[in-house]
GROMACS .gro file of C-alpha atoms in nm:
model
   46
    1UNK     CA    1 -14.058  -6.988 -11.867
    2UNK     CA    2 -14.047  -7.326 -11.955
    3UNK     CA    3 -14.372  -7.530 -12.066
    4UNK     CA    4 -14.400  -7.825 -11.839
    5UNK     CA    5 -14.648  -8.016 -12.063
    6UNK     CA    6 -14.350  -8.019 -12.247
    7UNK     CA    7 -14.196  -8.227 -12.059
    8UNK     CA    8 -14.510  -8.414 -11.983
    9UNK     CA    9 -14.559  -8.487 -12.329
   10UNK     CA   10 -14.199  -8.632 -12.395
   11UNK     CA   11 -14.199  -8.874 -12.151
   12UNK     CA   12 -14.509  -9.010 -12.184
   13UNK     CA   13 -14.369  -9.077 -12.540
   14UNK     CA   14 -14.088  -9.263 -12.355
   15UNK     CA   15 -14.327  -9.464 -12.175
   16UNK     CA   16 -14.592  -9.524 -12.408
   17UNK     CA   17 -14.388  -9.527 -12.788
   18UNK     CA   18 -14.030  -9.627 -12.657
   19UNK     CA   19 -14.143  -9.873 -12.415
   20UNK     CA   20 -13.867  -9.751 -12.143
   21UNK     CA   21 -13.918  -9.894 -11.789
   22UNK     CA   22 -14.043  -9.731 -11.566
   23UNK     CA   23 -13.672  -9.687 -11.378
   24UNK     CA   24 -13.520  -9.534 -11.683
   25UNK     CA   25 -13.789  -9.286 -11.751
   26UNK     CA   26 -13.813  -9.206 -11.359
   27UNK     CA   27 -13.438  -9.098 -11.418
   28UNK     CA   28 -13.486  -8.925 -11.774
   29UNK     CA   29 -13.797  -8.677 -11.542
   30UNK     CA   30 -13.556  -8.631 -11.271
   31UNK     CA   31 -13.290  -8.542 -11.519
   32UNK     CA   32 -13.537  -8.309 -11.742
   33UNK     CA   33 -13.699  -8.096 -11.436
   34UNK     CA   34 -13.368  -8.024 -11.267
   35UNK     CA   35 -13.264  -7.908 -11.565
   36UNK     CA   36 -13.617  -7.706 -11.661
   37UNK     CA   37 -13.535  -7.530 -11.312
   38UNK     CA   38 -13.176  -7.485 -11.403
   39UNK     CA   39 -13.318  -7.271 -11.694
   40UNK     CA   40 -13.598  -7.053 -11.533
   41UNK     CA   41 -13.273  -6.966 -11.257
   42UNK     CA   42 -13.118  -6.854 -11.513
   43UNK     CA   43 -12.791  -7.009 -11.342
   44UNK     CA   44 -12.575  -6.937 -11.649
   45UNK     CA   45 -12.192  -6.798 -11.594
   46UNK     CA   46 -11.984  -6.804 -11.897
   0.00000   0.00000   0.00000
């Protein structure tokens, strides 16, 4: 299982030490949790 503070954590660094807007770091959570649940699925066929 994933840690979510994790994820937390990184993009409030986005926000607070990169300085993205708030659009780009909207996209980079989207982008992060889908693939957080794409991992605890365990959706993995090679």
């Amino acid at each position: 299982m994933l840690d979510r503070t994790l994820i937390d954590a990184y993009l409030a660094h986005l926000s607070t030490e990169r300085r993205l807007s708030p659009h780009t770091s909207s996209n980079y959570s989207r982008d992060l949790r889908a693939l957080a649940d794409f991992a605890e699925r365990g959706d993995l066929d090679w």
